[in-house]
GROMACS .gro file of C-alpha atoms in nm:
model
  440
    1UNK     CA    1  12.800  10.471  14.453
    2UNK     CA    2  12.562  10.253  14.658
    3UNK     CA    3  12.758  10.054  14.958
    4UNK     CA    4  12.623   9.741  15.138
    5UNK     CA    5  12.477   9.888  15.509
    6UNK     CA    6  12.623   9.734  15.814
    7UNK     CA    7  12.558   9.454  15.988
    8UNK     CA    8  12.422   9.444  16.341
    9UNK     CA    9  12.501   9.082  16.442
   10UNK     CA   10  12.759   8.823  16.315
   11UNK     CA   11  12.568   8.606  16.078
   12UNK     CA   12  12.508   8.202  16.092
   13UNK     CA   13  12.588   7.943  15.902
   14UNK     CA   14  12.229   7.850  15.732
   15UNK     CA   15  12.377   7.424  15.748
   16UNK     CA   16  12.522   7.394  16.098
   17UNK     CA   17  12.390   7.761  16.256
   18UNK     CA   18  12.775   7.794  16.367
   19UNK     CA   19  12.823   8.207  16.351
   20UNK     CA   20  13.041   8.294  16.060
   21UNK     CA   21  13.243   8.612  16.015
   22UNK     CA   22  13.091   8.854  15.701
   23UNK     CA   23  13.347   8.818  15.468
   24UNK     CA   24  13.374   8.377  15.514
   25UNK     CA   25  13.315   8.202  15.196
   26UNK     CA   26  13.281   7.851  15.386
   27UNK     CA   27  13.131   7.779  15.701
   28UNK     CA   28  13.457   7.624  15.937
   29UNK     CA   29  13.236   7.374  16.075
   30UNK     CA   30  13.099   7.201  15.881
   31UNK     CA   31  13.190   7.344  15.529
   32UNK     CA   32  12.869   7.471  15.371
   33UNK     CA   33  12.932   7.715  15.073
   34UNK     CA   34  12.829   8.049  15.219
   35UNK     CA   35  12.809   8.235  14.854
   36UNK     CA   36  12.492   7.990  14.793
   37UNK     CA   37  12.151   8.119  14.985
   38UNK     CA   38  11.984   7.798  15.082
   39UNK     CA   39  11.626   7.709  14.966
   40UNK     CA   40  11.362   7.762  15.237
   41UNK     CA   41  11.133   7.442  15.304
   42UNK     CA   42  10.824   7.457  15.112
   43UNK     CA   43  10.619   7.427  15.343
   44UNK     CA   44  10.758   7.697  15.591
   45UNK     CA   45  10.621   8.010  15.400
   46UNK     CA   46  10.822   8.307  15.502
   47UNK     CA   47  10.660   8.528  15.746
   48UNK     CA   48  10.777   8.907  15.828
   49UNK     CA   49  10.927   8.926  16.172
   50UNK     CA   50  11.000   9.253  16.380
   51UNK     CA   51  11.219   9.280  16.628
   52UNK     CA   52  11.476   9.507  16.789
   53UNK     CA   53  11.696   9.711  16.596
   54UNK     CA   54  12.091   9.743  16.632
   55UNK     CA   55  12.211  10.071  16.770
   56UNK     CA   56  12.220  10.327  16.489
   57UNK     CA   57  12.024  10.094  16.171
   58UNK     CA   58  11.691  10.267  16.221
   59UNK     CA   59  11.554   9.917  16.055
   60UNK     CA   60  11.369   9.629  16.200
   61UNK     CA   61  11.589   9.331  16.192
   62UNK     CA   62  11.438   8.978  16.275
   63UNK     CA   63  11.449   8.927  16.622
   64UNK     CA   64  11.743   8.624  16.732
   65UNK     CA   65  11.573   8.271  16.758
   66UNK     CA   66  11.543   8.182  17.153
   67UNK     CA   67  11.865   7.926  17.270
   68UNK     CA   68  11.736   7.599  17.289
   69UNK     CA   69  11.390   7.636  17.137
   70UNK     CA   70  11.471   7.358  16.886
   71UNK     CA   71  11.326   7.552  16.588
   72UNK     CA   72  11.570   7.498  16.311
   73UNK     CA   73  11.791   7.847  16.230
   74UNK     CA   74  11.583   8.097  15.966
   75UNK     CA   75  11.783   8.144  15.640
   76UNK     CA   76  11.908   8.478  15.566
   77UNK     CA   77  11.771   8.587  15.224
   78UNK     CA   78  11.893   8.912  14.996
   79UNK     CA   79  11.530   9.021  15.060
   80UNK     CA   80  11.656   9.090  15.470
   81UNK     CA   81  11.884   9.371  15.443
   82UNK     CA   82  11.845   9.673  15.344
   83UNK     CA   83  11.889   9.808  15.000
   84UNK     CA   84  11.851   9.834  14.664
   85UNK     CA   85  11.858   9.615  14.376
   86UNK     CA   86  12.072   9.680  14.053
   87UNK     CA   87  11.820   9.901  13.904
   88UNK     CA   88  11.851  10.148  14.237
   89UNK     CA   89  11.486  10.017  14.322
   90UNK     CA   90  11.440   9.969  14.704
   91UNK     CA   91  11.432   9.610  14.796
   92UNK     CA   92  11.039   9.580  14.933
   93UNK     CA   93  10.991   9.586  15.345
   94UNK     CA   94  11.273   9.810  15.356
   95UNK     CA   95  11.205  10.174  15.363
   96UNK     CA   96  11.257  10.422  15.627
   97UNK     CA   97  11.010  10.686  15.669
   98UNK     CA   98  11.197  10.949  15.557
   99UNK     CA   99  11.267  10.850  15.271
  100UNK     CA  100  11.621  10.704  15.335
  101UNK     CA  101  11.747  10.326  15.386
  102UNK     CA  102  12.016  10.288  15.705
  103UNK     CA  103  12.365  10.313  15.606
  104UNK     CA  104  12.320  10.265  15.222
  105UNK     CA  105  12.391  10.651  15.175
  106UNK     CA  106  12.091  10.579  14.894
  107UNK     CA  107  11.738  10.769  14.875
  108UNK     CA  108  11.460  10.600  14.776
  109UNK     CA  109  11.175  10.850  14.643
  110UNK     CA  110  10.950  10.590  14.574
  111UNK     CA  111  10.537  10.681  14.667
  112UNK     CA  112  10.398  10.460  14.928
  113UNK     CA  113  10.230  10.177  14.768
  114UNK     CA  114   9.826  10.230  14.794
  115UNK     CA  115   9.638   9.993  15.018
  116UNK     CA  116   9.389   9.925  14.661
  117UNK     CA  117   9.466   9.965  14.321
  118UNK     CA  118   9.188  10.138  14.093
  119UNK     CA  119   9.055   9.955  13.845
  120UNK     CA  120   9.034  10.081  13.498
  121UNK     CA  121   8.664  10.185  13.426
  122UNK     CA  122   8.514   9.908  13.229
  123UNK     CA  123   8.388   9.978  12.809
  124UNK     CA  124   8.067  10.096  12.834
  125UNK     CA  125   8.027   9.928  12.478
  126UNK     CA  126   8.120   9.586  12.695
  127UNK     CA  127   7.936   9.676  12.994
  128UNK     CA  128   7.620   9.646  12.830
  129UNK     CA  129   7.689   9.348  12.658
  130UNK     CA  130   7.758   9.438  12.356
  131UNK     CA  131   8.074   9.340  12.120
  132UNK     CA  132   8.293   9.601  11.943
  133UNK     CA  133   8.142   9.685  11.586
  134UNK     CA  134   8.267   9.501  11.295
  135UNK     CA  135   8.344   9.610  10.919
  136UNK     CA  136   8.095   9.485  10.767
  137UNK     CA  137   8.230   9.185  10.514
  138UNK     CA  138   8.314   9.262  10.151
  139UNK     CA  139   8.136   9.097   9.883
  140UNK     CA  140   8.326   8.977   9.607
  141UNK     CA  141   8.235   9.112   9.279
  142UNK     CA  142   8.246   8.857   9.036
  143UNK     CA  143   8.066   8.566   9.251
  144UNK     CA  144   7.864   8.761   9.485
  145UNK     CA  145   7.856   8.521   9.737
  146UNK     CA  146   8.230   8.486   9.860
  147UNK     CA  147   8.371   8.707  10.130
  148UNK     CA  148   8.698   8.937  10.047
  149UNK     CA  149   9.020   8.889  10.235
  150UNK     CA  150   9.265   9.145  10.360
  151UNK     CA  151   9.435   9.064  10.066
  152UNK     CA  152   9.173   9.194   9.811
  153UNK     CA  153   9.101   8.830   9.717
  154UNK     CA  154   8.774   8.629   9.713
  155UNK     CA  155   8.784   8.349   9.985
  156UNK     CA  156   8.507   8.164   9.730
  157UNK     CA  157   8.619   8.203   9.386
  158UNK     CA  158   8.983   8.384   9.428
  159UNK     CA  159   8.896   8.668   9.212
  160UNK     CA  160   9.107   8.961   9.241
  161UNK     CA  161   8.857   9.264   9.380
  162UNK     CA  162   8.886   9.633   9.179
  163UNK     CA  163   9.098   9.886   9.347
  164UNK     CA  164   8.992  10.234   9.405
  165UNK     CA  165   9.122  10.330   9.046
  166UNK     CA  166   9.013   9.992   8.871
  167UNK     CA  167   8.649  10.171   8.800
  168UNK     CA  168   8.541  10.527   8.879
  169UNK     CA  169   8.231  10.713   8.779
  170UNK     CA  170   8.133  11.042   8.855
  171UNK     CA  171   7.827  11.276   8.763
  172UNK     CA  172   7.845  11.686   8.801
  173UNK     CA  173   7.547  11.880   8.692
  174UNK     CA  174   7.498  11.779   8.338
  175UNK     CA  175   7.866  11.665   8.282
  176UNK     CA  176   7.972  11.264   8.350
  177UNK     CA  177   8.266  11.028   8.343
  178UNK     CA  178   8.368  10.691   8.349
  179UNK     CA  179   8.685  10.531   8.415
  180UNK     CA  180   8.786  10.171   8.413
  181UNK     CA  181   9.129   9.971   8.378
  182UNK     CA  182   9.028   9.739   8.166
  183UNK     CA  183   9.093   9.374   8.075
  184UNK     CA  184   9.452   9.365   8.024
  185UNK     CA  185   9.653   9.614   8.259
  186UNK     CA  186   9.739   9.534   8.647
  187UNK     CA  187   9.570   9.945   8.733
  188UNK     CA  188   9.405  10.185   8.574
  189UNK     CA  189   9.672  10.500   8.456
  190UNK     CA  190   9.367  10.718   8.308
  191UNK     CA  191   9.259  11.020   8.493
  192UNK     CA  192   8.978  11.263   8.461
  193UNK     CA  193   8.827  11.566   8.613
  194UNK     CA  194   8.469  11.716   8.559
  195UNK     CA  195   8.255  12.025   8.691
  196UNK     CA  196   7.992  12.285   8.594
  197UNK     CA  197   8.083  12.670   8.663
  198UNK     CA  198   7.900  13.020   8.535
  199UNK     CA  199   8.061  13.287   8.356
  200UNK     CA  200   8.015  13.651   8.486
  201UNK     CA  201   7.705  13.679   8.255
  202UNK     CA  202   7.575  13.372   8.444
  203UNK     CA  203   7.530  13.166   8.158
  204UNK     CA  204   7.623  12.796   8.211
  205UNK     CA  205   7.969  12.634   8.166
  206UNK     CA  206   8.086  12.240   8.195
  207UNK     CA  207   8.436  12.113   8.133
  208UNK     CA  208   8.606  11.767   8.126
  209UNK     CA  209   8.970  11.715   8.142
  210UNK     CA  210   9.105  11.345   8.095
  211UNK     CA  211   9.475  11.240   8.128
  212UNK     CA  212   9.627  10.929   8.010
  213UNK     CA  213   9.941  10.819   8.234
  214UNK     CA  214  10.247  10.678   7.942
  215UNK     CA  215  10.282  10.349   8.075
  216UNK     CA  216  10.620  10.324   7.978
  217UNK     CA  217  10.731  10.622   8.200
  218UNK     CA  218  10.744  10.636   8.610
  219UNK     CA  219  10.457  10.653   8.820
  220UNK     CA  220  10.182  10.735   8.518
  221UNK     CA  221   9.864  10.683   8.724
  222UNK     CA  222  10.040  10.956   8.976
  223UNK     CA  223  10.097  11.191   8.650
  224UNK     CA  224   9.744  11.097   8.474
  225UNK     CA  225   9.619  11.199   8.843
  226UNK     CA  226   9.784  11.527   8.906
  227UNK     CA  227   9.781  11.690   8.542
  228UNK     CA  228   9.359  11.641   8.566
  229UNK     CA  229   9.347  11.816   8.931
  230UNK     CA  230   9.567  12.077   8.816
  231UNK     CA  231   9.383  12.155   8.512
  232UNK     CA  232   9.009  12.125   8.631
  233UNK     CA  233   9.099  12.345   8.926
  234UNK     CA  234   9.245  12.641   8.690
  235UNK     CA  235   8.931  12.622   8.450
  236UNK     CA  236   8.676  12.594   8.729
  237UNK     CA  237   8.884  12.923   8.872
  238UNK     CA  238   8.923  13.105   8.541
  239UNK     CA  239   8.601  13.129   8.402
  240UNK     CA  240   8.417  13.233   8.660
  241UNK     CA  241   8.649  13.530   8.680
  242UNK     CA  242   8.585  13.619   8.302
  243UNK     CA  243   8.892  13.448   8.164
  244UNK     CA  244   8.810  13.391   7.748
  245UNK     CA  245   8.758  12.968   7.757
  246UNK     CA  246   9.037  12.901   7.506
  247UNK     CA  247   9.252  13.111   7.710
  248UNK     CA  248   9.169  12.957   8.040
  249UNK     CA  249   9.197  12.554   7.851
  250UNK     CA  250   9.564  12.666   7.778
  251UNK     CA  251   9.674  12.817   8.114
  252UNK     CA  252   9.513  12.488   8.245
  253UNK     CA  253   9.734  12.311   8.031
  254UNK     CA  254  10.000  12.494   8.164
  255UNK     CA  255   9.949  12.442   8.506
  256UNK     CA  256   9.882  12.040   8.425
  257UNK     CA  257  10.254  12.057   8.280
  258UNK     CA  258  10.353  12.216   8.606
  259UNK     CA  259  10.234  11.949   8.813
  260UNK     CA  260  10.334  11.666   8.640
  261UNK     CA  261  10.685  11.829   8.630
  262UNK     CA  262  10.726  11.814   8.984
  263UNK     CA  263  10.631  11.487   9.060
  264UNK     CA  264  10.974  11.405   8.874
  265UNK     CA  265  11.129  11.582   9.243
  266UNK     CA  266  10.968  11.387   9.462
  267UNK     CA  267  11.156  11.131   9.665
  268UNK     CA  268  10.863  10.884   9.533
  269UNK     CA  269  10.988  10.920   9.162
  270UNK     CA  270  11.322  10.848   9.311
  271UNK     CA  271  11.291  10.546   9.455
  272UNK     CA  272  11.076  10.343   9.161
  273UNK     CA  273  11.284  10.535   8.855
  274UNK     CA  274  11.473  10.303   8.645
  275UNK     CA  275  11.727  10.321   8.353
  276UNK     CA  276  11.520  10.260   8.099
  277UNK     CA  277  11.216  10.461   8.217
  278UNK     CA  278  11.141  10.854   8.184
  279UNK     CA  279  11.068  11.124   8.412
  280UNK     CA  280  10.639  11.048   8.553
  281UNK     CA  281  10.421  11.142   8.160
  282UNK     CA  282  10.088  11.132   8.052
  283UNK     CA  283   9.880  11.291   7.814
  284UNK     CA  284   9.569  11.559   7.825
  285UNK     CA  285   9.291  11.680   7.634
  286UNK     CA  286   8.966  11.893   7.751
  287UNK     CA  287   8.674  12.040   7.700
  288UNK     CA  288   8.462  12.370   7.779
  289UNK     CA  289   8.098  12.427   7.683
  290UNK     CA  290   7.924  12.704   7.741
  291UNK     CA  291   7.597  12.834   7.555
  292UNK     CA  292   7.691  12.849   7.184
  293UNK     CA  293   8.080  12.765   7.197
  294UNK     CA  294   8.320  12.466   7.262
  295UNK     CA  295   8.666  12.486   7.279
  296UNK     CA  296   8.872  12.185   7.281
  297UNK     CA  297   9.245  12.169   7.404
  298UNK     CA  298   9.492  11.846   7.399
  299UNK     CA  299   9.876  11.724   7.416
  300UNK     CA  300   9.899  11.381   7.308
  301UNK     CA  301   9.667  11.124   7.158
  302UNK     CA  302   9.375  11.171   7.366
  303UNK     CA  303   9.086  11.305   7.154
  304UNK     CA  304   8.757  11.483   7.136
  305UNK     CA  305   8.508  11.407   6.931
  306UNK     CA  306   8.149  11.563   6.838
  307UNK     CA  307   7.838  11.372   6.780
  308UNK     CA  308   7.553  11.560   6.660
  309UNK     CA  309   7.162  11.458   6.846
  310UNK     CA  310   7.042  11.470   6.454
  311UNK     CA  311   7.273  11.177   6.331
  312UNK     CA  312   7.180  11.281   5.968
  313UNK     CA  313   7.442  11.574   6.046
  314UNK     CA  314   7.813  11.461   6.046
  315UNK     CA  315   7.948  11.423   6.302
  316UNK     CA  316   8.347  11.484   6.384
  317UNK     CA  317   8.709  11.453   6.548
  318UNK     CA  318   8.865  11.789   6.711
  319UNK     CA  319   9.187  11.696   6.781
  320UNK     CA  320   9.465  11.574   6.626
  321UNK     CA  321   9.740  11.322   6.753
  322UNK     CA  322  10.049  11.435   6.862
  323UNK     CA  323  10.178  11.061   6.703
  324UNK     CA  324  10.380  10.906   6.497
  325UNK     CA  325  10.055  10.776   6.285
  326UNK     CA  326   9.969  11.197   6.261
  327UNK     CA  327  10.296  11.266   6.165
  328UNK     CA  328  10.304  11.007   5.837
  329UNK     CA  329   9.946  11.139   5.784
  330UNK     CA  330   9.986  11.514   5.818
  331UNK     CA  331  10.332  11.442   5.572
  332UNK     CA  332  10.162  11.286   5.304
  333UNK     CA  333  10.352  10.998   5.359
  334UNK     CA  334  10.098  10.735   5.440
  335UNK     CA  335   9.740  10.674   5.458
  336UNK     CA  336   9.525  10.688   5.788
  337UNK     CA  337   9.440  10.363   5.743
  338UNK     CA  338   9.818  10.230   5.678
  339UNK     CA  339   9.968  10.441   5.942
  340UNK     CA  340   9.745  10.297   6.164
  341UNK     CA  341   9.790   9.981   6.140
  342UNK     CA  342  10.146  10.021   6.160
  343UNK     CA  343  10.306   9.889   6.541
  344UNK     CA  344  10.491  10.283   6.551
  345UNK     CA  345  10.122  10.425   6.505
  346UNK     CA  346  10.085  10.519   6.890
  347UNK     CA  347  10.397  10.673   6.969
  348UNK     CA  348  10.336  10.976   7.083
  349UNK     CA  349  10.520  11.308   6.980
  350UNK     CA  350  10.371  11.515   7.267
  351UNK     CA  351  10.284  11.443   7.611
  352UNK     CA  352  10.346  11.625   7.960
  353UNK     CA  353  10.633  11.519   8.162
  354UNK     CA  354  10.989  11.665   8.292
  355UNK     CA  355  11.152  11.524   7.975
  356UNK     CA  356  10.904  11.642   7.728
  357UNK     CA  357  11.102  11.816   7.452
  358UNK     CA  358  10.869  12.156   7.472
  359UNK     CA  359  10.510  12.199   7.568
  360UNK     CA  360  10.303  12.330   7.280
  361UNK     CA  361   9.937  12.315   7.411
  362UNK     CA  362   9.688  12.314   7.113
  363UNK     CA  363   9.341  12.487   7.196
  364UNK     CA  364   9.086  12.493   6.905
  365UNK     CA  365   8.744  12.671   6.906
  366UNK     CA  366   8.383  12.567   6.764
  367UNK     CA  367   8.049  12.733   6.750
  368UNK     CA  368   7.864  12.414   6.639
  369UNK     CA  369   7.450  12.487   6.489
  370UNK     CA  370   7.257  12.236   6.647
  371UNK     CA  371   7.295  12.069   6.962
  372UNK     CA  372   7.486  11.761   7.045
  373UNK     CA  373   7.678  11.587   7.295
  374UNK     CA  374   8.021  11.599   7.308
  375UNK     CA  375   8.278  11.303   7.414
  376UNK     CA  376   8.613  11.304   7.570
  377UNK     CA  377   8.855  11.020   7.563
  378UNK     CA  378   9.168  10.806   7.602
  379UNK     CA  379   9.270  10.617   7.315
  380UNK     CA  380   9.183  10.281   7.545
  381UNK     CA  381   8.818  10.412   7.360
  382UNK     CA  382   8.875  10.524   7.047
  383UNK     CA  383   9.098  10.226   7.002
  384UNK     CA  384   8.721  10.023   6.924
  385UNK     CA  385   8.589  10.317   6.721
  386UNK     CA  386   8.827  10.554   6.549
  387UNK     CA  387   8.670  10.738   6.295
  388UNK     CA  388   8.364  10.979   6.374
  389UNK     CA  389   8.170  10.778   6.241
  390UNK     CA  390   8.239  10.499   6.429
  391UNK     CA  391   8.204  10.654   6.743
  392UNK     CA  392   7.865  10.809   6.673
  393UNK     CA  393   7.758  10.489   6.596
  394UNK     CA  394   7.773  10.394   6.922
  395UNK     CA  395   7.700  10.691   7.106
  396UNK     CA  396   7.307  10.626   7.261
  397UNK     CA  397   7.104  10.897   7.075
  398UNK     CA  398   7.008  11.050   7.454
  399UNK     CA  399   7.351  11.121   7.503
  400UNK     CA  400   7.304  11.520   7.575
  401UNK     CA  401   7.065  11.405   7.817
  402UNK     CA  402   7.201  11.101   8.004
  403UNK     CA  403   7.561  11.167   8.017
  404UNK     CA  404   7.657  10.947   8.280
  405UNK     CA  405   7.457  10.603   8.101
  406UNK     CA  406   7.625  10.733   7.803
  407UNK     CA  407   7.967  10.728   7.929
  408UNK     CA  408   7.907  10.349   8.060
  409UNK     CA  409   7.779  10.266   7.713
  410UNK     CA  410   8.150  10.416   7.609
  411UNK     CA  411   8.303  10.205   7.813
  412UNK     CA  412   8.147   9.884   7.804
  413UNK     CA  413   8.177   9.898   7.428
  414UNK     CA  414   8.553   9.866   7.502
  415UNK     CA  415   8.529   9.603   7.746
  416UNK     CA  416   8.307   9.430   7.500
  417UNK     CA  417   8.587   9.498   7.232
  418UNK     CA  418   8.882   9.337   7.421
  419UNK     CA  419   8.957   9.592   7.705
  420UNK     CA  420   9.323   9.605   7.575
  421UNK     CA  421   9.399   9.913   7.721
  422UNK     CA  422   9.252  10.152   8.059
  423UNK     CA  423   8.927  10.345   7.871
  424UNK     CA  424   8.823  10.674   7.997
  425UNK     CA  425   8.554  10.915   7.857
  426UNK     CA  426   8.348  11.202   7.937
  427UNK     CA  427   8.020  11.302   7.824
  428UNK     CA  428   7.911  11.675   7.761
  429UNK     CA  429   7.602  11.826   7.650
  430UNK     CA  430   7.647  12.078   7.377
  431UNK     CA  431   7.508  12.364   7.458
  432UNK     CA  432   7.553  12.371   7.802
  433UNK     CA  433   7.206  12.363   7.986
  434UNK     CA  434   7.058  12.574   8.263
  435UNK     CA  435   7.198  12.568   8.643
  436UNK     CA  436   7.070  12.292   8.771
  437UNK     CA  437   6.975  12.053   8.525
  438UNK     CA  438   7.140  11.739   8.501
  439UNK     CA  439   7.109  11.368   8.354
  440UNK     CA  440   6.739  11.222   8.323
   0.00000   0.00000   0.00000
C-alpha cells in the first residue's frame, strides 16, 4: 500500500504564512481552510526551485523563503511532494535516481523521458504532394450521368444500381450464360455454372448446369448458388477421368443435393428460417455435349430444349416437369394447354432441398443427326416461349456459333415479355467443337 513520505519542515498557512501542524484542517490564525490548495497568481508562473534536502528524503525540497524579504509565501501544491498519483504513476520532478521515491516505500520503473521525441516518418504518397487515391465514382446505370452512393442509389435520378447477382454473364470456350433478376423480384435466385473439359480420347466436352432457388423456401439464391458449384465441379472432374456422361450428370446431381442439404445446418439458415418457410430449395437441370451425344439431366421445372441450325428440322423439349401441370398431363387428366393455365401449374413435385421427399435425378440421353445448339433454362424463360417451337423461334439462327449473343437474345426476350420472374439460360453448341474454338 502506498503511504504519504514525510515531511521535512512544518508547513505554512498559504493565507497568513502562520506554520500549521500536518494534520490542521484550519489555519488558527486567521482561519483559512487548509483542505483547499490556493490558486497561484496568474501572473507568477511556477518556477522549479532546488534547495537543501531534509536529513534522510534524498529529494530536493524548495529552499525556505529568506525572513523579511517581503516576497509573499509560495503555495504548496500536490505537484511538491513526492509520490504517486492514483494510477501508481510518479508525480513528474520527482524521481530518485535509482529508481525509488523517499519514504513512499513505492518504485517507479518508469524510462527517463527523452530530451526529443521522434517524429513519425511522413507518407511518402503526401510528401510528394500527392493525395491518397480515390475509388473512382460509380456511374449510375439507368441515367449515365448521376454518381452512385454508398447506398447503391443514384444521387441524379435515385435509381436503384444492380447487385452482383442482378445480371451475370459468362463465356467458356464455346459454352455461354446469362443471368438476370428481372423486372419484378428484389434479387436474382437463379444460378448457373459452365465449362469445357476433354474426355480421355481428347475429344471435346461442354456442360451447363442452371439452378433455380424456390422462392418460397430459405435462403434460395444461397441454394440456386451451391447446387450449380457442386454439380459443375463433379462433371468437370468426372469426365476427364472417363466417367460415362449420363453417369457423371447424375452423381453431379447427387452431390448438388448434398450441398444444398447442408446449407439447412448452417447457423445462417437458422437465423432467417421461419414457420411457414422450408429447409434452403431450388431446382437443377444440365447439360453435357460431347462429339455426337447429349445427355440432359434435371429435378424440377427447369428445362432443356434443342433447336436444330436447319429450322426446317423440329426442333424439341428434353425434360419434363417435375409439376403439378406434368402431373395432370402425364395422367391424362388435363390438357397442356389447360394445365397450364391453371394458378397450381408451377408447383413443383421435385426440387433439391433438406425436406425434399426423395431425390430421383432423371438423366436422359440423345445422339441428335445434324448439328444444333442447345439451350438451358429457368422457367423465368420458358415462361415467354413454352413450346419448342416457340423457343426456336426466337433462338438467332447463329446460335451454335455465338453462344454468348444468343443467350442475351434469351434473355432480353423475357425482359421484353414482362420480366416476371429471374431468367437464366445457357447456350451450347451441339456437337461440341474443337479445343479452342469459341463464339465468333
Amino acid at each position: 500500500m502506498s503511504q504519504m513520505p514525510r515531511q521535512a519542515a512544518l508547513p505554512k498557512c498559504p493565507s497568513c504564512a502562520e506554520p500549521v501542524e500536518s494534520g490542521d484542517l484550519f489555519c488558527g490564525a486567521c482561519g483559512q481552510d487548509l483542505s483547499v490548495v490556493a490558486v497561484p497568481p496568474q501572473d507568477h508562473p511556477t518556477l522549479a526551485m532546488t534547495g537543501s534536502a531534509a536529513p534522510g528524503d534524498g529529494v530536493d525540497w524548495p529552499a525556505p523563503e529568506p525572513a523579511g524579504s517581503g516576497s509573499p509565501p509560495s503555495a504548496h501544491l500536490p505537484t511538491d511532494l513526492p509520490g504517486t498519483d492514483s494510477g501508481d504513476t510518479p508525480l513528474p520532478g520527482h524521481q530518485c535516481g535509482s529508481g525509488e521515491s523517499a519514504g513512499s516505500g513505492v518504485r517507479f520503473d518508469r524510462p527517463a523521458e527523452p530530451d526529443e521525441y521522434p517524429l513519425q516518418a511522413p507518407d511518402p504518397r503526401l510528401a510528394a504532394g500527392a493525395a491518397a487515391p480515390a475509388d473512382p465514382a460509380q456511374v449510375c446505370v439507368a441515367c449515365r450521368a448521376g454518381r452512385v452512393d454508398d447506398d447503391g442509389y443514384c444521387e441524379n435520378c435515385g435509381h436503384a444500381q444492380p447487385r452482383e447477382r442482378d445480371h451475370v454473364e459468362r463465356e467458356t470456350g464455346p459454352v455461354a450464360a446469362v443471368s438476370d433478376r428481372g423486372l419484378r423480384h428484389h434479387r436474382n435466385e437463379d444460378a448457373f455454372a459452365v465449362g469445357h473439359t476433354s474426355l480421355p480420347d481428347g475429344t471435346p466436352a461442354v456442360m451447363a448446369i442452371v439452378c433455380d432457388g424456390v422462392s418460397s423456401a430459405t435462403r434460395p439464391d444461397d441454394a440456386s448458388l451451391a447446387a450449380s458449384q457442386a454439380a459443375g465441379d463433379i462433371l468437370l472432374a468426372a469426365l476427364p477421368r472417363g466417367t460415362h456422361p449420363q453417369q457423371a450428370m447424375h452423381e453431379a446431381i447427387v452431390a448438388a443435393a448434398e450441398a444444398v442439404n447442408a446449407l439447412a445446418e448452417e447457423p445462417a439458415t437458422a437465423r432467417e428460417h421461419a414457420l411457414h418457410q422450408n429447409a434452403p430449395a431450388c431446382t437443377i437441370v444440365g447439360a453435357v455435349v460431347t462429339s455426337g451425344l447429349l445427355v440432359v439431366g434435371w429435378v424440377g421445372d427447369s428445362r432443356v430444349y434443342w433447336v436444330p441450325t436447319d429450322r426446317g428440322a423440329p426442333p424439341a423439349r428434353l425434360t419434363e416437369d417435375d409439376s403439378w401441370a406434368a402431373q395432370m398431363v402425364a395422367a391424362g387428366l388435363m390438357s397442356e394447354a389447360e394445365a397450364y393455365a391453371d394458378e397450381r401449374a408451377h408447383a413443383i413435385t421435385g426440387w433439391l432441398g433438406a425436406d425434399a421427399y426423395e431425390l430421383e435425378p432423371h438423366t436422359a440421353c440423345f445422339k441428335p443427326d445434324r448439328p444444333g445448339a442447345v439451350l438451358v433454362c429457368t422457367d423465368g424463360l420458358w415462361n415467354y416461349a413454352e413450346t419448342a417451337e416457340e423457343m426456336s423461334d426466337i433462338v438467332p439462327p447463329d446460335a451454335a456459333a455465338r453462344p454468348l449473343h444468343s443467350a442475351r437474345v434469351l434473355v432480353g426476350h423475357a425482359l421484353d415479355g414482362g420480366g416476371h420472374d429471374n431468367v437464366t439460360v445457357a447456350v451450347l453448341p451441339f456437337p461440341a467443337p474443337p479445343q479452342g474454338a469459341g463464339s465468333a
